RNA sequence: GGAGAGUUGACCGAGUGGCUAAGGAGCUCGCCUGGAAAGCGAGUAAGGUGUUAAAGCCCCGUGGGUUCGAGUCCCAUGCUCUCCGCCA
């Protein structure tokens, strides 16, 4: 959520920043209108309440002195009626205002390139060189099916399209990748491991920005009004919802493995084969709560921690900075890491590392108390995949496949796998 | 699913209709001490909104209601704990 004061003080600036996303102004004009209305009525009602508070103090005193309070009480009854008429107006307008604010995305950082779509993303660096195959290489779904380690047909039978069953060394590979990533981030990058609930309540979903705007993309559990998490970002960022942290606690680094659940509404027909786009997939996520003044340095180190996974797996990738047209709703700046996927003959997103600045913190009410006393301030929140496990698995199956149909295991995973190769 | 208890300040905790929501822990300073702890004394203290600053307004889990006035009474509800049931 954007800062109301900031919108008040720099309306044109904020409006232009939001418009750089190329999706209109999200009705931001309404913010000013509603805010002004609300403040006007609020001033009136506060004045009336002041009188009410003053006068009601007199009643017990008058009674003690044996004076008649009937007139005063009649007068106050009338005042009370007036207040009861205006008060709901204030909260009603306040609620409307909040809804408008919740549906306005974050303002992109000034350095984010303006663009319409992912075609306008800016390449930052390329690491590694895509392998030249001297045989007819296969897509990972064929590699997996031929080795009997991925079973899409049976997954469809028990669940439907966009699900996968991992089997044997396939299941073990997924588990090995997960453990490798968690160990790397906890042992070498200073992250604390979290294993959160995979369902969350509405407040958490609002806190990180999935609701109210994207409810249709989420799996909902009506019995308890829970949502299956679309990413660990939701439970982990919201761990500190409604808290005031001490400044010396910052920065907070968390990493979490969770499955992620997405309806993938609107992506019908895209990436229908293989592990790339599933209703349920595994991901290791990294989340940071940082001081505002160095959150962009924290974004760079977050990105490097995610890249380190692919470096050690020795798989080629590139880093792009998302343009305003491709930027997520809550994000001020995002880097995507894209892994080389031979069957797609291009780089495919495997991680998204973002700085949300105070946008989520304001929604989730996550603050810290600056050392030099002062009022609590909102933290900056960041997160990034470190990495999407299913896509990493796909990338390994494709990039490490051999002419005989077997798949070599990257060196760093061999201790986890107990073998250096998956064969028939 | 059933029954009961609880929910108050960065922590603990008193408070069933009206004076400024007790007290304690904490923190700061002082006394005491070789130094510290304990003890004693004094001071300080949450958050939101608003303002140049203030005043004012709001805040006792949440949402309604009763009342001139609600932490306190009524209704609904979230969460935590205990017991019963079910269950890995």
Coordinates of C-alpha atoms (C1' of nucleotides) in Angstrom, one line a residue:
Chain A
X1 CA 0.0 0.0 0.0
X2 CA 1.3 3.4 -0.9
X3 CA 1.7 6.1 1.8
X4 CA -1.4 8.3 1.9
X5 CA 0.7 11.2 3.1
X6 CA 3.0 10.8 0.1
X7 CA 0.1 10.8 -2.3
X8 CA -1.3 13.9 -0.6
X9 CA 2.0 15.7 -0.8
X10 CA 3.3 14.6 -4.2
X11 CA 0.2 13.6 -6.0
X12 CA 1.4 14.2 -9.5
X13 CA 4.7 12.5 -8.9
X14 CA 3.1 9.4 -7.5
X15 CA 0.5 9.3 -10.2
X16 CA 3.1 9.5 -12.9
X17 CA 5.2 6.8 -11.2
X18 CA 2.2 4.4 -11.1
X19 CA 1.4 5.2 -14.7
X20 CA 4.8 4.1 -15.9
X21 CA 3.5 0.6 -15.5
X22 CA 1.4 1.3 -18.6
X23 CA -1.9 0.1 -17.0
X24 CA -3.5 3.4 -16.3
X25 CA -3.7 5.3 -13.0
X26 CA -5.6 2.7 -11.0
X27 CA -8.2 5.3 -10.0
X28 CA -5.7 7.2 -7.9
X29 CA -7.7 10.4 -8.3
X30 CA -10.3 8.8 -6.0
X31 CA -7.7 8.8 -3.2
X32 CA -7.6 12.6 -3.0
X33 CA -11.3 13.0 -3.3
X34 CA -12.1 10.4 -0.5
X35 CA -9.3 11.6 1.7
X36 CA -10.5 15.2 1.5
X37 CA -14.1 14.2 2.3
X38 CA -13.0 12.1 5.2
X39 CA -10.9 14.7 6.8
X40 CA -13.6 17.3 6.5
X41 CA -16.2 15.2 8.3
X42 CA -13.6 13.9 10.7
X43 CA -12.7 17.4 11.9
X44 CA -16.4 18.1 12.6
X45 CA -17.0 14.9 14.5
X46 CA -13.8 15.2 16.5
X47 CA -14.9 18.6 17.7
X48 CA -18.3 17.2 18.7
X49 CA -16.6 14.4 20.6
X50 CA -14.4 16.9 22.4
X51 CA -17.6 18.6 23.7
X52 CA -19.1 15.3 24.5
X53 CA -16.1 14.3 26.6
X54 CA -16.0 17.7 28.4
X55 CA -19.6 17.8 29.2
X56 CA -19.9 14.2 30.4
X57 CA -17.3 14.9 33.0
X58 CA -19.6 17.5 34.5
X59 CA -22.5 15.1 35.0
X60 CA -21.1 13.2 38.0
X61 CA -19.9 16.4 39.5
X62 CA -23.3 18.1 39.2
X63 CA -25.0 15.1 40.6
X64 CA -22.7 15.2 43.6
X65 CA -23.7 18.8 44.2
X66 CA -27.3 17.8 43.9
X67 CA -28.0 19.8 40.8
X68 CA -30.5 18.7 38.2
X69 CA -28.8 17.2 35.1
X70 CA -31.9 16.6 33.0
X71 CA -31.3 19.6 30.7
X72 CA -27.7 18.8 30.1
X73 CA -28.4 15.1 29.5
X74 CA -31.1 16.0 27.0
X75 CA -28.7 18.3 25.2
X76 CA -26.0 15.6 25.2
X77 CA -28.5 13.0 23.9
X78 CA -28.9 15.2 20.8
X79 CA -25.2 15.6 20.4
X80 CA -24.8 11.9 20.7
X81 CA -27.3 11.3 18.0
X82 CA -25.4 13.7 15.7
X83 CA -22.2 11.9 16.3
X84 CA -23.8 8.6 15.6
X85 CA -24.8 9.9 12.3
X86 CA -21.4 11.2 11.3
X87 CA -19.2 8.5 12.7
X88 CA -20.3 5.8 10.3
X89 CA -19.8 8.2 7.4
X90 CA -16.1 8.7 8.5
X91 CA -15.5 4.9 8.7
X92 CA -17.4 4.2 5.5
X93 CA -15.3 6.7 3.5
X94 CA -12.2 5.4 5.3
X95 CA -13.0 1.9 4.2
X96 CA -13.6 3.0 0.6
X97 CA -10.3 4.8 0.7
X98 CA -8.5 1.8 2.0
X99 CA -10.0 -0.4 -0.8
X100 CA -8.8 2.1 -3.4
X101 CA -5.3 2.1 -1.9
X102 CA -5.1 -1.7 -1.7
X103 CA -5.8 -1.9 -5.4
X104 CA -3.0 0.6 -6.4
X105 CA 0.3 -1.2 -7.1
X106 CA 3.7 -0.1 -5.9
X107 CA 5.5 2.7 -7.6
X108 CA 8.5 1.4 -9.7
X109 CA 12.0 2.5 -8.6
X110 CA 13.3 5.3 -10.8
X111 CA 15.9 3.0 -12.3
X112 CA 13.4 0.5 -13.6
X113 CA 13.2 0.6 -17.4
X114 CA 9.9 1.7 -18.8
X115 CA 8.4 -1.0 -21.0
X116 CA 5.2 -2.8 -22.0
X117 CA 6.1 -6.4 -21.3
X118 CA 8.9 -8.9 -20.7
X119 CA 10.2 -8.0 -24.1
X120 CA 11.4 -4.8 -22.6
X121 CA 13.3 -6.3 -19.7
X122 CA 17.0 -5.3 -19.5
X123 CA 19.6 -8.0 -19.5
X124 CA 22.1 -7.5 -16.7
X125 CA 24.5 -10.4 -17.2
X126 CA 24.9 -13.8 -18.6
X127 CA 26.8 -16.5 -16.8
X128 CA 27.9 -19.8 -18.4
X129 CA 27.5 -20.9 -21.9
X130 CA 24.6 -23.1 -23.2
X131 CA 25.8 -26.5 -24.1
X132 CA 26.2 -27.7 -27.7
X133 CA 24.5 -31.1 -28.0
X134 CA 26.0 -33.6 -30.5
X135 CA 22.9 -35.7 -30.3
X136 CA 19.2 -35.3 -30.5
X137 CA 18.4 -33.9 -27.1
X138 CA 15.0 -34.3 -25.4
X139 CA 12.7 -32.1 -23.4
X140 CA 12.8 -32.8 -19.7
X141 CA 9.3 -34.4 -19.7
X142 CA 10.6 -37.0 -22.2
X143 CA 13.8 -37.4 -20.3
X144 CA 11.8 -38.0 -17.1
X145 CA 9.2 -40.3 -18.7
X146 CA 11.9 -42.4 -20.4
X147 CA 13.8 -42.8 -17.1
X148 CA 10.5 -43.6 -15.3
X149 CA 11.1 -40.8 -12.8
X150 CA 8.3 -38.4 -13.8
X151 CA 4.8 -39.5 -14.4
X152 CA 2.4 -36.9 -15.8
X153 CA -0.3 -39.4 -16.9
X154 CA -0.9 -40.8 -13.5
X155 CA -0.8 -37.4 -11.9
X156 CA -3.6 -36.4 -14.3
X157 CA -5.6 -39.4 -13.2
X158 CA -5.5 -38.6 -9.5
X159 CA -5.5 -34.8 -9.8
X160 CA -5.6 -33.4 -13.3
X161 CA -3.6 -31.4 -15.7
X162 CA -0.6 -29.4 -14.3
X163 CA 0.4 -31.9 -11.7
X164 CA 3.3 -34.3 -11.6
X165 CA 4.2 -37.4 -9.8
X166 CA 7.9 -37.8 -9.1
X167 CA 9.1 -41.4 -8.7
X168 CA 12.3 -43.1 -7.5
X169 CA 15.4 -41.1 -8.2
X170 CA 13.1 -38.3 -9.6
X171 CA 11.6 -37.8 -6.2
X172 CA 15.0 -38.0 -4.6
X173 CA 16.4 -35.5 -7.0
X174 CA 13.7 -33.0 -6.1
X175 CA 14.4 -33.6 -2.4
X176 CA 18.2 -33.3 -3.0
X177 CA 17.8 -30.0 -4.8
X178 CA 15.7 -28.7 -1.9
X179 CA 18.2 -29.8 0.7
X180 CA 21.1 -28.4 -1.2
X181 CA 19.5 -25.0 -1.5
X182 CA 18.4 -24.8 2.1
X183 CA 21.9 -25.9 3.3
X184 CA 23.6 -23.3 1.1
X185 CA 21.4 -20.5 2.3
X186 CA 21.5 -21.4 6.0
X187 CA 25.1 -22.5 6.2
X188 CA 26.8 -20.0 3.9
X189 CA 24.4 -17.1 3.4
X190 CA 23.2 -16.5 7.0
X191 CA 19.6 -17.3 6.5
X192 CA 17.4 -18.8 9.2
X193 CA 15.3 -21.8 8.1
X194 CA 11.5 -21.5 8.5
X195 CA 9.0 -24.2 7.9
X196 CA 5.7 -22.3 7.8
X197 CA 2.1 -23.3 7.4
X198 CA 1.1 -24.0 3.8
X199 CA -2.3 -22.3 4.3
X200 CA -2.8 -18.8 5.5
X201 CA -5.6 -16.5 6.4
X202 CA -6.9 -13.5 4.6
X203 CA -4.9 -10.9 6.5
X204 CA -1.6 -12.6 5.5
X205 CA -2.7 -12.6 1.8
X206 CA -3.5 -8.9 2.0
X207 CA -0.2 -8.2 3.8
X208 CA 1.9 -9.3 0.9
X209 CA -0.4 -8.0 -1.8
X210 CA -2.1 -11.1 -3.2
X211 CA -5.4 -9.9 -2.0
X212 CA -7.8 -8.3 -2.7
X213 CA -6.8 -8.0 -6.4
X214 CA -5.7 -11.5 -7.2
X215 CA -8.1 -13.7 -5.3
X216 CA -9.0 -15.5 -8.5
X217 CA -5.5 -16.8 -8.9
X218 CA -5.5 -18.5 -5.5
X219 CA -6.8 -21.8 -4.2
X220 CA -9.2 -21.0 -1.4
X221 CA -10.2 -23.4 1.4
X222 CA -13.8 -22.3 2.3
X223 CA -14.1 -24.4 5.4
X224 CA -11.8 -22.0 7.3
X225 CA -11.5 -19.1 4.8
X226 CA -7.8 -20.1 4.3
X227 CA -5.7 -19.8 1.1
X228 CA -3.1 -22.3 -0.1
X229 CA 0.1 -20.3 -0.3
X230 CA 1.1 -19.3 -3.8
X231 CA 4.7 -18.8 -2.4
X232 CA 6.4 -18.9 0.9
X233 CA 6.7 -15.2 0.7
X234 CA 3.2 -15.0 2.2
X235 CA 3.6 -16.9 5.4
X236 CA 7.3 -15.9 6.0
X237 CA 7.0 -12.1 5.3
X238 CA 3.9 -12.0 7.5
X239 CA 5.6 -13.7 10.4
X240 CA 6.2 -10.2 11.8
X241 CA 2.8 -8.8 10.9
X242 CA 1.7 -6.1 13.4
X243 CA 5.1 -6.2 15.1
X244 CA 7.6 -3.5 16.1
X245 CA 11.1 -4.9 15.7
X246 CA 14.2 -3.4 17.4
X247 CA 16.5 -1.8 14.9
X248 CA 19.4 -4.1 16.0
X249 CA 17.3 -7.1 14.9
X250 CA 17.6 -6.0 11.3
X251 CA 18.3 -7.2 8.8
X252 CA 16.2 -10.4 9.2
X253 CA 17.1 -13.2 6.8
X254 CA 14.7 -16.2 6.4
X255 CA 14.7 -19.1 4.0
X256 CA 11.9 -21.5 3.6
X257 CA 11.0 -24.6 1.6
X258 CA 7.3 -24.9 0.8
X259 CA 5.1 -26.2 -1.9
X260 CA 3.3 -23.4 -3.8
X261 CA -0.2 -23.6 -5.2
X262 CA -1.4 -21.5 -8.1
X263 CA -4.5 -21.7 -10.2
X264 CA -2.6 -20.5 -13.3
X265 CA -5.9 -18.9 -14.4
X266 CA -5.3 -17.1 -17.7
X267 CA -2.3 -19.2 -18.7
X268 CA -4.4 -21.9 -20.4
X269 CA -2.4 -23.5 -23.2
X270 CA 0.9 -22.1 -22.0
X271 CA 3.7 -24.5 -20.9
X272 CA 1.2 -27.3 -20.7
X273 CA 3.9 -30.0 -20.8
X274 CA 6.4 -30.7 -18.2
X275 CA 7.4 -29.2 -14.9
X276 CA 7.4 -25.5 -15.9
X277 CA 3.9 -24.5 -15.0
X278 CA 2.1 -26.5 -12.3
X279 CA -0.7 -26.1 -9.9
X280 CA 1.6 -27.3 -7.2
X281 CA 5.3 -26.9 -7.2
X282 CA 8.2 -26.7 -4.7
X283 CA 10.2 -23.7 -4.1
X284 CA 12.9 -22.5 -1.7
X285 CA 12.3 -18.9 -0.9
X286 CA 14.4 -16.2 0.7
X287 CA 12.9 -13.3 2.6
X288 CA 14.5 -10.3 4.1
X289 CA 13.3 -7.5 6.4
X290 CA 15.7 -4.6 6.0
X291 CA 16.4 -1.1 7.0
X292 CA 15.1 1.3 4.4
X293 CA 18.4 3.0 3.8
X294 CA 20.2 -0.1 2.5
X295 CA 17.4 -2.3 1.1
X296 CA 18.8 -2.0 -2.4
X297 CA 22.2 -3.4 -1.2
X298 CA 20.2 -6.2 0.4
X299 CA 18.5 -6.8 -3.0
X300 CA 21.9 -7.2 -4.7
X301 CA 23.1 -9.7 -2.1
X302 CA 19.8 -11.6 -2.2
X303 CA 20.2 -11.9 -6.0
X304 CA 23.8 -13.1 -5.6
X305 CA 22.6 -15.8 -3.1
X306 CA 20.1 -17.0 -5.6
X307 CA 22.6 -17.0 -8.5
X308 CA 25.0 -19.0 -6.4
X309 CA 22.7 -22.0 -6.6
X310 CA 23.0 -22.1 -10.4
X311 CA 26.7 -21.4 -10.3
X312 CA 27.3 -24.4 -8.1
X313 CA 24.9 -26.6 -10.2
X314 CA 26.9 -25.4 -13.2
X315 CA 23.9 -24.5 -15.3
X316 CA 24.0 -21.4 -17.6
X317 CA 21.7 -18.6 -16.7
X318 CA 21.2 -14.9 -17.2
X319 CA 19.9 -12.1 -15.0
X320 CA 17.4 -9.5 -16.3
X321 CA 15.9 -6.5 -14.7
X322 CA 12.2 -6.4 -15.2
X323 CA 10.7 -3.4 -17.0
X324 CA 7.7 -1.5 -15.6
X325 CA 5.3 -3.5 -17.8
X326 CA 6.5 -6.9 -16.4
X327 CA 6.9 -5.8 -12.7
X328 CA 4.8 -7.5 -10.1
X329 CA 2.0 -5.6 -8.4
X330 CA 3.8 -5.0 -5.0
X331 CA 7.3 -4.7 -6.3
X332 CA 9.4 -1.6 -6.7
X333 CA 12.2 -3.4 -8.5
X334 CA 12.7 -7.0 -9.6
X335 CA 15.5 -9.0 -11.0
X336 CA 14.6 -12.3 -12.7
X337 CA 17.1 -15.1 -13.0
X338 CA 16.5 -17.1 -16.1
X339 CA 18.0 -20.6 -16.6
X340 CA 18.9 -22.0 -19.9
X341 CA 16.3 -24.5 -21.0
X342 CA 17.4 -26.4 -24.2
X343 CA 13.9 -27.6 -25.1
X344 CA 12.6 -24.0 -25.1
X345 CA 15.8 -22.9 -26.8
X346 CA 15.8 -19.9 -24.5
X347 CA 16.3 -18.7 -20.9
X348 CA 13.3 -19.5 -18.6
X349 CA 12.5 -17.7 -15.3
X350 CA 13.6 -19.7 -12.3
X351 CA 13.8 -16.9 -9.7
X352 CA 12.4 -13.5 -9.1
X353 CA 14.1 -11.2 -6.6
X354 CA 12.3 -8.1 -5.5
X355 CA 12.4 -5.1 -3.3
X356 CA 9.0 -4.1 -2.1
X357 CA 10.3 -1.2 -0.1
X358 CA 7.7 -0.3 2.5
X359 CA 4.7 -1.4 0.3
X360 CA 4.1 -4.7 2.0
X361 CA 5.3 -3.5 5.4
X362 CA 2.6 -0.9 5.3
X363 CA 0.0 -3.4 4.5
X364 CA 1.2 -6.0 7.0
X365 CA 2.1 -3.3 9.5
X366 CA 5.7 -4.4 10.1
X367 CA 7.8 -1.7 11.7
X368 CA 11.0 -1.2 13.6
X369 CA 12.1 1.2 16.3
X370 CA 15.0 3.3 15.1
X371 CA 17.9 3.3 17.6
X372 CA 17.8 7.0 18.2
X373 CA 14.4 6.6 19.9
X374 CA 11.9 8.3 17.5
X375 CA 8.8 6.8 16.1
X376 CA 8.5 3.4 14.6
X377 CA 9.2 3.2 10.9
X378 CA 8.2 0.6 8.3
X379 CA 10.8 -1.9 7.4
X380 CA 11.6 -2.7 3.8
X381 CA 10.7 -6.2 2.7
X382 CA 12.4 -8.2 0.0
X383 CA 12.2 -11.7 -1.3
X384 CA 13.5 -14.0 -4.0
X385 CA 13.2 -17.6 -5.1
X386 CA 16.3 -19.5 -4.2
X387 CA 15.2 -21.3 -6.4
X388 CA 12.1 -22.8 -7.9
X389 CA 12.8 -26.5 -7.3
X390 CA 10.7 -28.0 -10.1
X391 CA 12.2 -25.8 -12.7
X392 CA 15.7 -26.5 -11.4
X393 CA 14.9 -30.2 -11.7
X394 CA 13.7 -29.6 -15.3
X395 CA 16.9 -27.6 -16.0
X396 CA 19.1 -30.4 -14.7
X397 CA 17.3 -33.1 -16.6
X398 CA 17.7 -31.1 -19.8
X399 CA 21.2 -29.7 -19.4
X400 CA 22.7 -32.8 -18.0
X401 CA 21.1 -35.4 -20.3
X402 CA 23.4 -37.8 -22.1
X403 CA 23.2 -39.4 -25.5
X404 CA 22.2 -42.8 -24.0
X405 CA 19.2 -41.2 -22.2
X406 CA 20.8 -41.1 -18.8
X407 CA 21.2 -37.9 -16.7
X408 CA 24.4 -36.9 -15.0
X409 CA 24.0 -35.5 -11.5
X410 CA 25.7 -32.2 -10.8
X411 CA 28.7 -32.7 -8.5
X412 CA 27.2 -30.7 -5.6
X413 CA 24.1 -32.9 -5.6
X414 CA 25.9 -36.2 -5.7
X415 CA 26.2 -36.5 -2.0
X416 CA 22.5 -35.9 -1.6
X417 CA 21.6 -38.3 -4.4
X418 CA 23.9 -41.2 -3.5
X419 CA 24.7 -41.6 -7.1
X420 CA 26.3 -39.6 -9.9
X421 CA 23.9 -40.6 -12.6
X422 CA 20.3 -41.5 -13.2
X423 CA 20.0 -44.4 -15.7
X424 CA 17.3 -46.6 -16.9
Chain B
rG1 C1' -17.2 -31.3 17.0
rG2 C1' -18.6 -30.5 22.7
rA3 C1' -17.5 -27.9 27.6
rG4 C1' -14.7 -24.4 30.3
rA5 C1' -11.0 -20.5 31.2
rG6 C1' -8.4 -16.4 29.2
rU7 C1' -7.5 -12.0 25.9
rU8 C1' -5.6 -4.6 29.2
rG9 C1' 0.5 -0.8 28.1
rA10 C1' 7.2 -3.3 23.4
rC11 C1' 6.6 -7.5 29.3
rC12 C1' 3.5 -9.1 33.8
rG13 C1' -0.9 -7.6 35.9
rA14 C1' -5.3 -5.0 38.8
rG15 C1' -9.7 -2.9 37.4
rU16 C1' -18.2 -4.8 36.7
rG17 C1' -20.9 2.4 34.4
rG18 C1' -18.4 8.6 35.4
rC19 C1' -12.8 11.7 38.8
rU20 C1' -6.2 11.5 35.1
rA21 C1' -6.8 2.9 33.4
rA22 C1' -3.7 1.0 39.7
rG23 C1' 0.8 -1.5 40.7
rG24 C1' 5.0 -4.2 39.1
rA25 C1' 9.0 -5.6 35.7
rG26 C1' 12.0 -2.6 32.3
rC27 C1' 14.9 1.8 31.4
rU28 C1' 17.6 6.4 33.5
rC29 C1' 19.8 8.8 37.7
rG30 C1' 21.1 8.7 42.8
rC31 C1' 22.1 6.3 47.7
rC32 C1' 24.5 1.9 49.4
rU33 C1' 29.3 -1.2 47.7
rG34 C1' 36.3 -2.1 46.8
rG35 C1' 33.1 -3.5 42.5
rA36 C1' 28.5 -5.8 41.5
rA37 C1' 23.8 -8.0 42.9
rA38 C1' 20.0 -7.2 46.2
rG39 C1' 17.8 -3.2 48.8
rC40 C1' 16.2 2.0 49.2
rG41 C1' 14.9 6.8 46.8
rA42 C1' 13.6 9.8 42.5
rG43 C1' 12.4 10.1 37.4
rU44 C1' 10.7 8.0 32.7
rA45 C1' 7.7 5.3 29.7
rA46 C1' 3.3 2.2 24.4
rG47 C1' 0.8 3.1 19.6
rG48 C1' -2.5 5.7 15.7
rU49 C1' -4.2 10.4 13.7
rG50 C1' -3.1 15.4 13.6
rU51 C1' 0.1 20.0 14.1
rU52 C1' 5.7 24.3 12.6
rA53 C1' 4.8 22.8 17.7
rA54 C1' 0.6 21.8 20.4
rA55 C1' -4.3 21.0 21.6
rG56 C1' -7.9 17.7 20.2
rC57 C1' -9.6 12.9 18.6
rC58 C1' -8.8 7.5 18.7
rC59 C1' -6.6 2.9 21.1
rC60 C1' -8.2 -2.3 26.9
rG61 C1' -8.4 -9.1 20.7
rU62 C1' -12.2 -7.7 16.6
rG63 C1' -17.2 -6.1 15.0
rG64 C1' -22.0 -4.5 16.5
rG65 C1' -25.5 -2.8 20.5
rU66 C1' -27.4 -0.4 25.2
rU67 C1' -26.2 4.5 27.7
rC68 C1' -25.7 11.5 28.4
rG69 C1' -21.2 8.4 29.4
rA70 C1' -18.5 1.5 28.3
rG71 C1' -12.1 -1.7 29.7
rU72 C1' -16.6 -2.5 32.8
rC73 C1' -23.3 -4.4 30.7
rC74 C1' -25.6 -7.2 26.1
rC75 C1' -24.9 -9.9 21.2
rA76 C1' -21.7 -12.0 17.5
rU77 C1' -16.8 -13.4 16.4
rG78 C1' -11.1 -14.3 16.0
rC79 C1' -7.2 -16.3 18.7
rU80 C1' -4.7 -18.9 23.0
rC81 C1' -5.0 -22.5 26.9
rU82 C1' -7.4 -26.9 29.6
rC83 C1' -10.6 -31.2 29.5
rC84 C1' -13.7 -34.6 26.4
rG85 C1' -14.4 -36.7 21.4
rC86 C1' -11.9 -37.8 16.7
rC87 C1' -7.2 -38.4 14.5
rA88 C1' -1.3 -39.0 12.1

